[in-house]
Coordinates of C-alpha atoms in Angstrom, one line a residue:
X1 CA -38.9 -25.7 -8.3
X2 CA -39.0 -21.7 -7.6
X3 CA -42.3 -21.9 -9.3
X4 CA -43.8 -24.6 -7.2
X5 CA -42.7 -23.6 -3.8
X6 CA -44.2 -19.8 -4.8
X7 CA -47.3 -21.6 -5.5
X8 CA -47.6 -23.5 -2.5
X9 CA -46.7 -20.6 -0.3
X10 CA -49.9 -18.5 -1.9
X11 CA -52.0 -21.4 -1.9
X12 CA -51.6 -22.1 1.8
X13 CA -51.8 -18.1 2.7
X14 CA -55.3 -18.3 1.3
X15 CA -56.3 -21.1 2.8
X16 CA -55.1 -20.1 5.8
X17 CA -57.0 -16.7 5.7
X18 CA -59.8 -18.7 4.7
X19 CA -60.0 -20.7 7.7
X20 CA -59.0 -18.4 10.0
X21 CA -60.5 -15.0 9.0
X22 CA -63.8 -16.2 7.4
X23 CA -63.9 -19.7 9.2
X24 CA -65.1 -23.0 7.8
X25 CA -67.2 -23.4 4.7
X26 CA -70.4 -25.4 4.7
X27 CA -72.9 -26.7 2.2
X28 CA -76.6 -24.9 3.1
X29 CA -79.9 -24.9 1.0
X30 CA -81.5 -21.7 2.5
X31 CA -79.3 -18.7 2.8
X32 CA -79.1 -17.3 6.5
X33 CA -78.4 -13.9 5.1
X34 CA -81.6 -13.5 2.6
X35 CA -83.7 -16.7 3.3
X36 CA -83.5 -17.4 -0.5
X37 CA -84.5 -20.8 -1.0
X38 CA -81.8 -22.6 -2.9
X39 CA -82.6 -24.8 -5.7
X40 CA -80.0 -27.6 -4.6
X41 CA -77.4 -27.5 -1.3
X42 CA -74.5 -25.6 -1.8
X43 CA -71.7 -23.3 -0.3
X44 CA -73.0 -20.1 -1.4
X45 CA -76.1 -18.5 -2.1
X46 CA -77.0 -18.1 -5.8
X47 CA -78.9 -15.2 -4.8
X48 CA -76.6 -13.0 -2.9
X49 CA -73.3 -14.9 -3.0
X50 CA -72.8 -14.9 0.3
X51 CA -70.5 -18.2 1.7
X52 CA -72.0 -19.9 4.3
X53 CA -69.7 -20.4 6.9
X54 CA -69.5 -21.3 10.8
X55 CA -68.9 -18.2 13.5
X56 CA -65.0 -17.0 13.0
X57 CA -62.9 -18.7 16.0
X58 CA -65.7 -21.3 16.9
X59 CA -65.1 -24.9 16.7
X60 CA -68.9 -25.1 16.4
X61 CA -70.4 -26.2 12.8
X62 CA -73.5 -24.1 13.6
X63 CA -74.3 -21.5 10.8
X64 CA -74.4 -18.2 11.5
X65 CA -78.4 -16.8 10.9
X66 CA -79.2 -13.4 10.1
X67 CA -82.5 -12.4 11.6
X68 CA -85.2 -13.0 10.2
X69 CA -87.6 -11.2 12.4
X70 CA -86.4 -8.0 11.4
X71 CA -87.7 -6.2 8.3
X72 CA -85.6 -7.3 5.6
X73 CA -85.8 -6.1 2.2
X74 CA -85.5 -8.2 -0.6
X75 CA -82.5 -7.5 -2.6
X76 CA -83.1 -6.2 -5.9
X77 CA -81.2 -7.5 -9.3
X78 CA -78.9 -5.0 -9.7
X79 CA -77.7 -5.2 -5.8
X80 CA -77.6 -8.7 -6.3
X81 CA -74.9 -8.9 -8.8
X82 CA -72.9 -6.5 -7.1
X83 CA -73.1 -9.2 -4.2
X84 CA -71.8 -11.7 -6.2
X85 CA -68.5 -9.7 -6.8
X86 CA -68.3 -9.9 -2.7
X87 CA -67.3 -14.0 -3.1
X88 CA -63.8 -14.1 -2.3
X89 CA -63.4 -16.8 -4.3
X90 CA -62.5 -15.1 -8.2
X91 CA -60.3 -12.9 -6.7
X92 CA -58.3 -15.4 -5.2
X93 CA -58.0 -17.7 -8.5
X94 CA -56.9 -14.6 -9.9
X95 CA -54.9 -13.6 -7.5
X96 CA -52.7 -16.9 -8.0
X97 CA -53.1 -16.8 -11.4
X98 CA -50.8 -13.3 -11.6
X99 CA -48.4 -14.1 -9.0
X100 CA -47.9 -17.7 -10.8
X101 CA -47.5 -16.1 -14.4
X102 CA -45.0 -13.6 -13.2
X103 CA -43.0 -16.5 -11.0
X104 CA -42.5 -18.2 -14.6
X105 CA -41.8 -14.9 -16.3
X106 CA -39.0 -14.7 -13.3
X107 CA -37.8 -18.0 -13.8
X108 CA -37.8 -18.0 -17.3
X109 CA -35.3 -15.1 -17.6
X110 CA -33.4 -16.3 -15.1
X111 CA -32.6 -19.8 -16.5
X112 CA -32.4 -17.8 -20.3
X113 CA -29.7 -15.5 -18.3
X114 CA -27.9 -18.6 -17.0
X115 CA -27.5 -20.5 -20.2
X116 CA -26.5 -17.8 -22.0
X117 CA -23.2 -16.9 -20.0
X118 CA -20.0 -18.3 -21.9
X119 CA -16.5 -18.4 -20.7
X120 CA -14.6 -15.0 -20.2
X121 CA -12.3 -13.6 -23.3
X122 CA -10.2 -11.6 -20.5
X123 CA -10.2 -11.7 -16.4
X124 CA -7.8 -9.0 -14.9
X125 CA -7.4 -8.7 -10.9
X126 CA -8.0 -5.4 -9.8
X127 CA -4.7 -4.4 -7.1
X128 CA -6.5 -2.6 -4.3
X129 CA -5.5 -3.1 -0.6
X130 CA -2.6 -6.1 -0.7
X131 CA -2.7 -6.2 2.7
X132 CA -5.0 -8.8 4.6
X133 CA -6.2 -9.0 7.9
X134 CA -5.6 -12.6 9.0
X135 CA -8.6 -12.7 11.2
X136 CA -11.0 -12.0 8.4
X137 CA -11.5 -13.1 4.4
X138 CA -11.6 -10.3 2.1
X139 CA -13.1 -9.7 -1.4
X140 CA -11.0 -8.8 -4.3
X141 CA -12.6 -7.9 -7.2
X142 CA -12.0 -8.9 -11.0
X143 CA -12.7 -7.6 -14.3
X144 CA -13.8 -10.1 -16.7
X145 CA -15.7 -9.4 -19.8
X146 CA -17.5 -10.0 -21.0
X147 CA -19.3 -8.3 -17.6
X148 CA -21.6 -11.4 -17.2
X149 CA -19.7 -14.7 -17.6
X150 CA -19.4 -18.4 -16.8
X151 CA -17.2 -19.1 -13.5
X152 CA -17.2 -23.2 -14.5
X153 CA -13.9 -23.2 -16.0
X154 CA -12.1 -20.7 -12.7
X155 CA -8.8 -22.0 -11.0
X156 CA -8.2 -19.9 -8.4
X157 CA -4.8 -20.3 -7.7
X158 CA -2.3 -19.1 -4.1
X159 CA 1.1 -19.8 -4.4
X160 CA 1.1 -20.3 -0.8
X161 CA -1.8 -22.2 0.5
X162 CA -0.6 -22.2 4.1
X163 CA -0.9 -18.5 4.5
X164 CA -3.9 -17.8 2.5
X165 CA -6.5 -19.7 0.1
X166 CA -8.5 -18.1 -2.6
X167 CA -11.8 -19.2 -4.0
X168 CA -14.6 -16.9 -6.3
X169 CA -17.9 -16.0 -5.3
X170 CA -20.3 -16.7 -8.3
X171 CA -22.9 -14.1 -6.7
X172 CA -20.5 -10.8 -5.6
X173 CA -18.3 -12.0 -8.5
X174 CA -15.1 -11.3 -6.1
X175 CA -12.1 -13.6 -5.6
X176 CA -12.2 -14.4 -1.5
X177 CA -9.4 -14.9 0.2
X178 CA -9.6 -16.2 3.3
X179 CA -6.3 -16.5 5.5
X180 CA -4.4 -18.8 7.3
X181 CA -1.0 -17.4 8.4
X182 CA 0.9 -14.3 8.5
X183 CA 2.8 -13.8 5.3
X184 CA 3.2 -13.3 1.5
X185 CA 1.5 -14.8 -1.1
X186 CA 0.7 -14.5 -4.5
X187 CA -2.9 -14.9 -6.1
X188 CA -4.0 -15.5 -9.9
X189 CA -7.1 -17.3 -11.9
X190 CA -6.5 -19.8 -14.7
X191 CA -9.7 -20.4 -16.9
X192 CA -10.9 -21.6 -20.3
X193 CA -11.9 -18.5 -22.5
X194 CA -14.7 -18.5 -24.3
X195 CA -12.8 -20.1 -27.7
X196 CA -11.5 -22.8 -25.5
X197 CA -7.9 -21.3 -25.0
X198 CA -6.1 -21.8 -21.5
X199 CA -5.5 -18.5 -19.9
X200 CA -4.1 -17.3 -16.9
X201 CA -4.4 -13.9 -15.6
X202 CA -2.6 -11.0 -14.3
X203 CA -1.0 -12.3 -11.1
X204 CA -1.2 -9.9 -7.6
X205 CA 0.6 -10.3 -4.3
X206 CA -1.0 -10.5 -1.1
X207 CA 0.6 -9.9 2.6
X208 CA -1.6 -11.9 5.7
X209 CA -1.0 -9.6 8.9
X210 CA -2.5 -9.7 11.9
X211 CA -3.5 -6.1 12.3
X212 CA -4.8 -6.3 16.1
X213 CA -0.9 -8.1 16.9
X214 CA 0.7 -5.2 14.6
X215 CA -0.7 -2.6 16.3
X216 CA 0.4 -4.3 19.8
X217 CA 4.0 -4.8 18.5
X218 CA 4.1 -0.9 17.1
X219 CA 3.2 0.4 20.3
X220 CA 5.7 -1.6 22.3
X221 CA 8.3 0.0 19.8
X222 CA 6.8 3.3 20.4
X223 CA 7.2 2.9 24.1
X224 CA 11.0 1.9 23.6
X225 CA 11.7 5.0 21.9
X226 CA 10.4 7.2 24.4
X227 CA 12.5 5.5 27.2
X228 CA 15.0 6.8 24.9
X229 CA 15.2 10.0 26.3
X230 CA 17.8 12.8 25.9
X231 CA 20.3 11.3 23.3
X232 CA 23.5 10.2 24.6
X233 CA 26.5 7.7 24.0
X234 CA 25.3 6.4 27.7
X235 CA 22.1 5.2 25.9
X236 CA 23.4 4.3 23.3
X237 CA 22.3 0.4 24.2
X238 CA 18.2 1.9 24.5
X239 CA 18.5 3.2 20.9
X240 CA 20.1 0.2 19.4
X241 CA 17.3 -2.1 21.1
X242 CA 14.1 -0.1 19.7
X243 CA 15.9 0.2 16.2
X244 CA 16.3 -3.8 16.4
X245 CA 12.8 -3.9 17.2
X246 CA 12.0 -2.0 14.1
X247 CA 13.4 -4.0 11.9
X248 CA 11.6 -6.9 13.2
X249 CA 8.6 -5.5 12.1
X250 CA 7.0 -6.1 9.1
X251 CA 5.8 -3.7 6.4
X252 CA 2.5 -3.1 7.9
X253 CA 3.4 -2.6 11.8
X254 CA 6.2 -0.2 10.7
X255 CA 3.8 1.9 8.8
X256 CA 2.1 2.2 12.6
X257 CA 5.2 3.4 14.4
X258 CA 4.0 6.7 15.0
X259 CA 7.9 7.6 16.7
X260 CA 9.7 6.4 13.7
X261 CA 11.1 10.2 13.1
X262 CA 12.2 10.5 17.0
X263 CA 14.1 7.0 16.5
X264 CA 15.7 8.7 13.1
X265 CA 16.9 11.6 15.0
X266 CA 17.9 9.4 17.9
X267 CA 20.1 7.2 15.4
X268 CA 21.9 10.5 13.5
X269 CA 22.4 12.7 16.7
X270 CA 24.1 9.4 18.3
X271 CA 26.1 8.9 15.3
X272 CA 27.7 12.7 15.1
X273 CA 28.5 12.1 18.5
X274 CA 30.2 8.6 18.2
X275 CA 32.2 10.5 15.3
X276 CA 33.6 13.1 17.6
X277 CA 34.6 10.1 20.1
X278 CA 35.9 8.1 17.1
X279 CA 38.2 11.3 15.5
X280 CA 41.1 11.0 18.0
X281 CA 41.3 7.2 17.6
X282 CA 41.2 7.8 13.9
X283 CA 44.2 9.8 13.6
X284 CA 46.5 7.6 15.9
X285 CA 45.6 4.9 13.4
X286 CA 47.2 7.2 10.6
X287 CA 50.3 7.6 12.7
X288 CA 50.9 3.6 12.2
X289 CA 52.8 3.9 9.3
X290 CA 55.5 1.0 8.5
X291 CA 55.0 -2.1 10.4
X292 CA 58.2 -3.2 12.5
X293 CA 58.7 -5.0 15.9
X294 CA 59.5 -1.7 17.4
X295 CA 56.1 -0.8 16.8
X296 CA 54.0 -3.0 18.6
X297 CA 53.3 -1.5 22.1
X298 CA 51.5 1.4 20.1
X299 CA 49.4 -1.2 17.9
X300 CA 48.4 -2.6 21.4
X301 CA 47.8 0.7 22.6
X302 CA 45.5 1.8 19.9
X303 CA 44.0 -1.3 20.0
X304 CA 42.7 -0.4 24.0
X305 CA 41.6 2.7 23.2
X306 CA 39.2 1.2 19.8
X307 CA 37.8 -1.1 22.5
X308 CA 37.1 1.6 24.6
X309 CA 34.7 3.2 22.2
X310 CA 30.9 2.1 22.2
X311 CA 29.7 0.3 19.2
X312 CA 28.5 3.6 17.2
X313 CA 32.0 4.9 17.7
X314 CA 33.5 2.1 16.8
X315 CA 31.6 1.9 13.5
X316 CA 32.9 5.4 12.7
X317 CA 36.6 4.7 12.5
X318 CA 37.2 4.5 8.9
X319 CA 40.4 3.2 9.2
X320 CA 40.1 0.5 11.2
X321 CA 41.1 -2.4 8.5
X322 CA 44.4 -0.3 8.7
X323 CA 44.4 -1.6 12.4
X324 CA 44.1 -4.9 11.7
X325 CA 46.9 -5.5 8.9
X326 CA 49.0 -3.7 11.4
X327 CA 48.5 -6.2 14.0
X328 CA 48.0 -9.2 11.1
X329 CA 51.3 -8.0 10.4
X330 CA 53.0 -8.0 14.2
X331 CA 51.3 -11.4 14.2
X332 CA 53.9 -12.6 11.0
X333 CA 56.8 -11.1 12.2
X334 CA 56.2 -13.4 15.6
X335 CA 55.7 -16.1 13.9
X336 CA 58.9 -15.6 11.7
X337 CA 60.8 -15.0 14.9
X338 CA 59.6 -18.0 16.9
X339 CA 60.3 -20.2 13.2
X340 CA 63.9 -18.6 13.1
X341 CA 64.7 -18.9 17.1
X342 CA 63.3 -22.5 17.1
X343 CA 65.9 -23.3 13.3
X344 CA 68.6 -21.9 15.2
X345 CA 67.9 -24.0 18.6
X346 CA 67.5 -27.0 16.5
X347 CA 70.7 -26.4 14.1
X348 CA 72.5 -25.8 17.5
X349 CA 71.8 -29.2 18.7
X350 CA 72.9 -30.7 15.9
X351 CA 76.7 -32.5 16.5
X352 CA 79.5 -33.7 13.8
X353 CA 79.6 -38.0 14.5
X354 CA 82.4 -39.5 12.1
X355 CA 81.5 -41.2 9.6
X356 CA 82.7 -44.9 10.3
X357 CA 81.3 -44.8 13.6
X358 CA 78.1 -44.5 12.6
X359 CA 78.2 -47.1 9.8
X360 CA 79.5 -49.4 12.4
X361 CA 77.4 -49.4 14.7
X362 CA 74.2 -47.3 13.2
X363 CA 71.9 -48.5 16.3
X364 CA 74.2 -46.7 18.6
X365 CA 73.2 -43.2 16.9
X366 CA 69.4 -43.5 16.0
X367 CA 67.2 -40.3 17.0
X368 CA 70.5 -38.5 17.6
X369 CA 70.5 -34.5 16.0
X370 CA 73.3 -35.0 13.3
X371 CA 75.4 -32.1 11.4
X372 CA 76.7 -33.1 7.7
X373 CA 77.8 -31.0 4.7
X374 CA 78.9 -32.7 1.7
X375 CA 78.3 -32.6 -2.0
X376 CA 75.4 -34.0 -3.8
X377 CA 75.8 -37.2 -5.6
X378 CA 71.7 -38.0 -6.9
X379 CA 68.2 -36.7 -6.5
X380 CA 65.4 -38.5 -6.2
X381 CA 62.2 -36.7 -6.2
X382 CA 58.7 -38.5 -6.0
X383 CA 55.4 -37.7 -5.0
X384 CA 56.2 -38.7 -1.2
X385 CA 59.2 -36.5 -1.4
X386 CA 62.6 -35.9 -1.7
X387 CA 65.7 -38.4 -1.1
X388 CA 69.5 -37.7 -1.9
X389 CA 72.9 -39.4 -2.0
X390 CA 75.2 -37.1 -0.4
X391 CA 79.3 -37.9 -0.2
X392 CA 79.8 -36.4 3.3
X393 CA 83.9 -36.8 3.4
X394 CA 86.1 -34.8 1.5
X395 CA 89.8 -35.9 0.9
X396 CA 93.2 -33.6 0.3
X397 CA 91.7 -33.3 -3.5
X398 CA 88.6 -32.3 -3.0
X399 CA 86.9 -35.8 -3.7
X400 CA 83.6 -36.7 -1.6
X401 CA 83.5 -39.9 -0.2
X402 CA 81.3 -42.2 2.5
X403 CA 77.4 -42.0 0.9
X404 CA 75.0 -40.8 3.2
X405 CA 71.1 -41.3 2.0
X406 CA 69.2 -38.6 2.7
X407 CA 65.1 -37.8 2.9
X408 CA 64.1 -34.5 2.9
X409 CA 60.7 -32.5 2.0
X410 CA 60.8 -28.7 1.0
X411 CA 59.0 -26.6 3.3
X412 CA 57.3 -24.6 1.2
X413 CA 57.0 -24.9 -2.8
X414 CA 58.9 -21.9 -3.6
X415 CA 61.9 -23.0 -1.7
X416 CA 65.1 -23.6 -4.4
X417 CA 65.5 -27.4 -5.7
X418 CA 68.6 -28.9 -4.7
X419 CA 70.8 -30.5 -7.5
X420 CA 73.4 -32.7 -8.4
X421 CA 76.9 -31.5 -7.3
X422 CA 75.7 -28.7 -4.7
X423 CA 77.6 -28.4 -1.3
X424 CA 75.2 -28.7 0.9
X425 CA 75.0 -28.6 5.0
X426 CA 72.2 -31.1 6.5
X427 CA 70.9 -30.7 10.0
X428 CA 68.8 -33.9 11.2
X429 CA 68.3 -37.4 13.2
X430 CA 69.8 -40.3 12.2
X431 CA 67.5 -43.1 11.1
X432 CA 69.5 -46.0 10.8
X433 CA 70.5 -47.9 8.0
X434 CA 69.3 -47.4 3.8
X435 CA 69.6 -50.4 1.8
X436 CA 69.4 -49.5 -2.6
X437 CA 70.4 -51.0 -6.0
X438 CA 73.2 -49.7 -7.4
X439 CA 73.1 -48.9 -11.1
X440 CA 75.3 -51.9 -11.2
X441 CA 72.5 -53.9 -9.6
X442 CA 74.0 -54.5 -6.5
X443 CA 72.7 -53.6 -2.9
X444 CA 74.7 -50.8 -1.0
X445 CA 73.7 -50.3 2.7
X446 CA 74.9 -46.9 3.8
X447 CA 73.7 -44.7 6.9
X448 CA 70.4 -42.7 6.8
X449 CA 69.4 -39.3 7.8
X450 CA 65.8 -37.9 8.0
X451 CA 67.3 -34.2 7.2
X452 CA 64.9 -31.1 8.7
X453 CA 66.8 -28.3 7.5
X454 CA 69.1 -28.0 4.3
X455 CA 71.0 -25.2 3.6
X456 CA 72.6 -24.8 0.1
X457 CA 76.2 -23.3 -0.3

């Protein structure tokens, strides 16, 4: 195809020349250049080659005539053939004949080049600038060999399509990557080699900025650390903003923070000073010591002056965690106290009903804080808790008498299990009557108490 379109493109330059430059060709029996009488009509003269032709630029068919009124010598042999070279004509065909020989010479070797590349034995991605601009694809190049190779079998492969894509360029011979997002991606070729093994190559990571944005944000961070200013715990606020801005940044735009060793200083001159502020506040956390109640107006005190200090100062108190289990500990012994104060209000409560009366008439003495102390007769324990017999009345001889039934959960798991025969004193509300089987079989009603607090003699 390369062939025919070179062809074409030569023949119609010569025949445009042709027409243009030497105008049209037509078929004469007498020359109007020597007056030779041609044997038969033709389009040039067999005596001195000329062509006969119209006037260049004239639509006209009328031959041009040279003048024959004028002494004109007759050409001699030798002047003659060296006319004949004059016809355009043999040049041209030859002409066409070199440029079409060389055209298949070209395409020849070209096509013999083609079909001769095979499949790689090795493709390694060359690491050069990992950093993209996301505004514009960039070539990365490879090194295969053999040098020249086939490019059928590529798979070029991004492990994350929606911030970049990467194809190969059979005529640079370049992977191109051309990016959609800012991010990070990773790049690598799979291919057939050239004994028909599957192959994958070295693998590179890519980063998509958007340089022109990067340079916008590093500038604005730039300006915030000027406004900086003389370092102080008063701006402390201004250096904590353009670090935060910093670290927002990614690799690229930090690399064009041309302040970043100002914002360092900033950070470490603020810092000694927070120290200073912090050493007093330090040392009165030291002074804690033992945790009691008596020392809680100076954990509160402490406390108001950490607060006091601005965040770099704060971060400086190496102690602080001992603040904290101080006032975790304040926190306990509260709660213990409110526990105990609200065990002794609800014990206090608590009255001594006889015995009788309540069987008698149980509904008189429901929800009512009852007092008993008496000595275990059976345990019950169950996954929904705890329920005892309890002989509430002792007689002259120390026999117990007059069953109470008793329900009861431990408050915490370590608390001691209460057995058979302990004396025990129950503080709780009365719930009524408890109907049970006997071991005998037969049912035994006796009054019920829904015990909060146990204490064991």
């Amino acid at each position: 195809m390369g062939f025919i379109y070179v062809f074409s493109q030569i023949y119609y330059i010569i025949l445009a020349d042709n027409v243009k430059k030497r105008g049209e060709c037509i078929i004469m029996k007498i020359c109007p250049y020597c007056n030779f009488q041609n044997e038969n009509a033709a389009k040039t003269c067999a005596q001195c080659g000329h062509m006969f032709k119209t006037q260049m630029g004239k639509k006209d068919l009328t031959p041009v005539f040279k003048d024959t009124t004028s002494n004109h010598a007759a050409p001699d042999t030798n002047s003659t053939k060296r006319n004949r070279l004059k016809n355009p004509r043999p040049r041209k065909i030859a002409f066409i004949a070199v440029v079409s020989f060389v055209s298949i010479l070209f395409i020849a070797l070209f096509c013999s080049t083609s079909l001769s590349r095979q499949n790689p034995d090795s493709i390694t991605i060359l690491n050069g600038n990992n950093i993209i601009d996301l505004k514009n694809d960039a070539p990365i190049s490879i090194n295969a060999h053999p040098d020249k190779f086939s490019s059928k079998s590529f798979e070029c492969i991004s492990s994350n399509p929606s911030v970049a894509t990467v194809s190969f360029n059979t005529y640079s011979g370049n992977l191109i990557v051309s990016p959609a997002a800012e991010g990070d991606t990773k790049v690598k070729i799979t291919y057939t080699a050239s004994n028909g093994e599957q192959k994958t190559s070295n693998e590179i990571s890519l980063t998509i900025v958007d340089k022109e944005l990067a340079k916008k944000k590093a500038a604005t961070v730039d300006q915030q650390i000027k406004n900086i200013g003389a370092v102080s715990l008063e701006h402390e606020d201004l250096v904590e903003i353009a670090y935060d801005s910093y670290l927002q940044l990614n690799n690229y735009a930090k690399g064009l923070v041309k302040e970043k060793n100002e914002l360092d200083f900033a950070q470490l001159k603020l810092s000694e000073l927070a120290t200073a502020t912090a050493e007093p506040v330090i040392k009165e956390i030291d002074s804690i010591g033992k945790v009691t109640k008596d020392c809680r107006n100076k954990v509160k005190s402490i406390r108001s002056q950490f607060n006091l200090l601005s965040k770099t100062a704060q971060s400086q108190v190496s102690n602080y965690d001992t603040l904290t289990q101080a006032e975790t500990a304040l926190k306990q012994i509260d709660e213990q106290e409110k526990k105990q104060q609200a065990t002794a209000s609800f014990k206090k409560g608590c009255a001594a009903f006889d015995y009788k009366s309540i069987a008698r008439q149980p509904d008189n003495f429901i929800g009512k804080k009852a007092k008993f102390t008496g000595q275990v007769a059976q345990v019950i324990e169950d996954l929904s808790g705890t329920a005892l017999r309890v002989n509430v009345t002792e007689d002259e001889y120390g026999l117990w008498s007059n069953t109470v039934y008793v329900r009861y959960s431990y408050p915490e798991s370590s608390s001691p299990r209460i057995l058979e025969d302990d004396i025990i004193t129950m503080y709780g509300t009365l719930d009524g009557l408890e109907t049970y089987t006997s071991t005998l079989g037969a049912s035994v009603t006796i009054p019920a108490l829904n015990a909060q607090y146990i204490d064991i003699q």
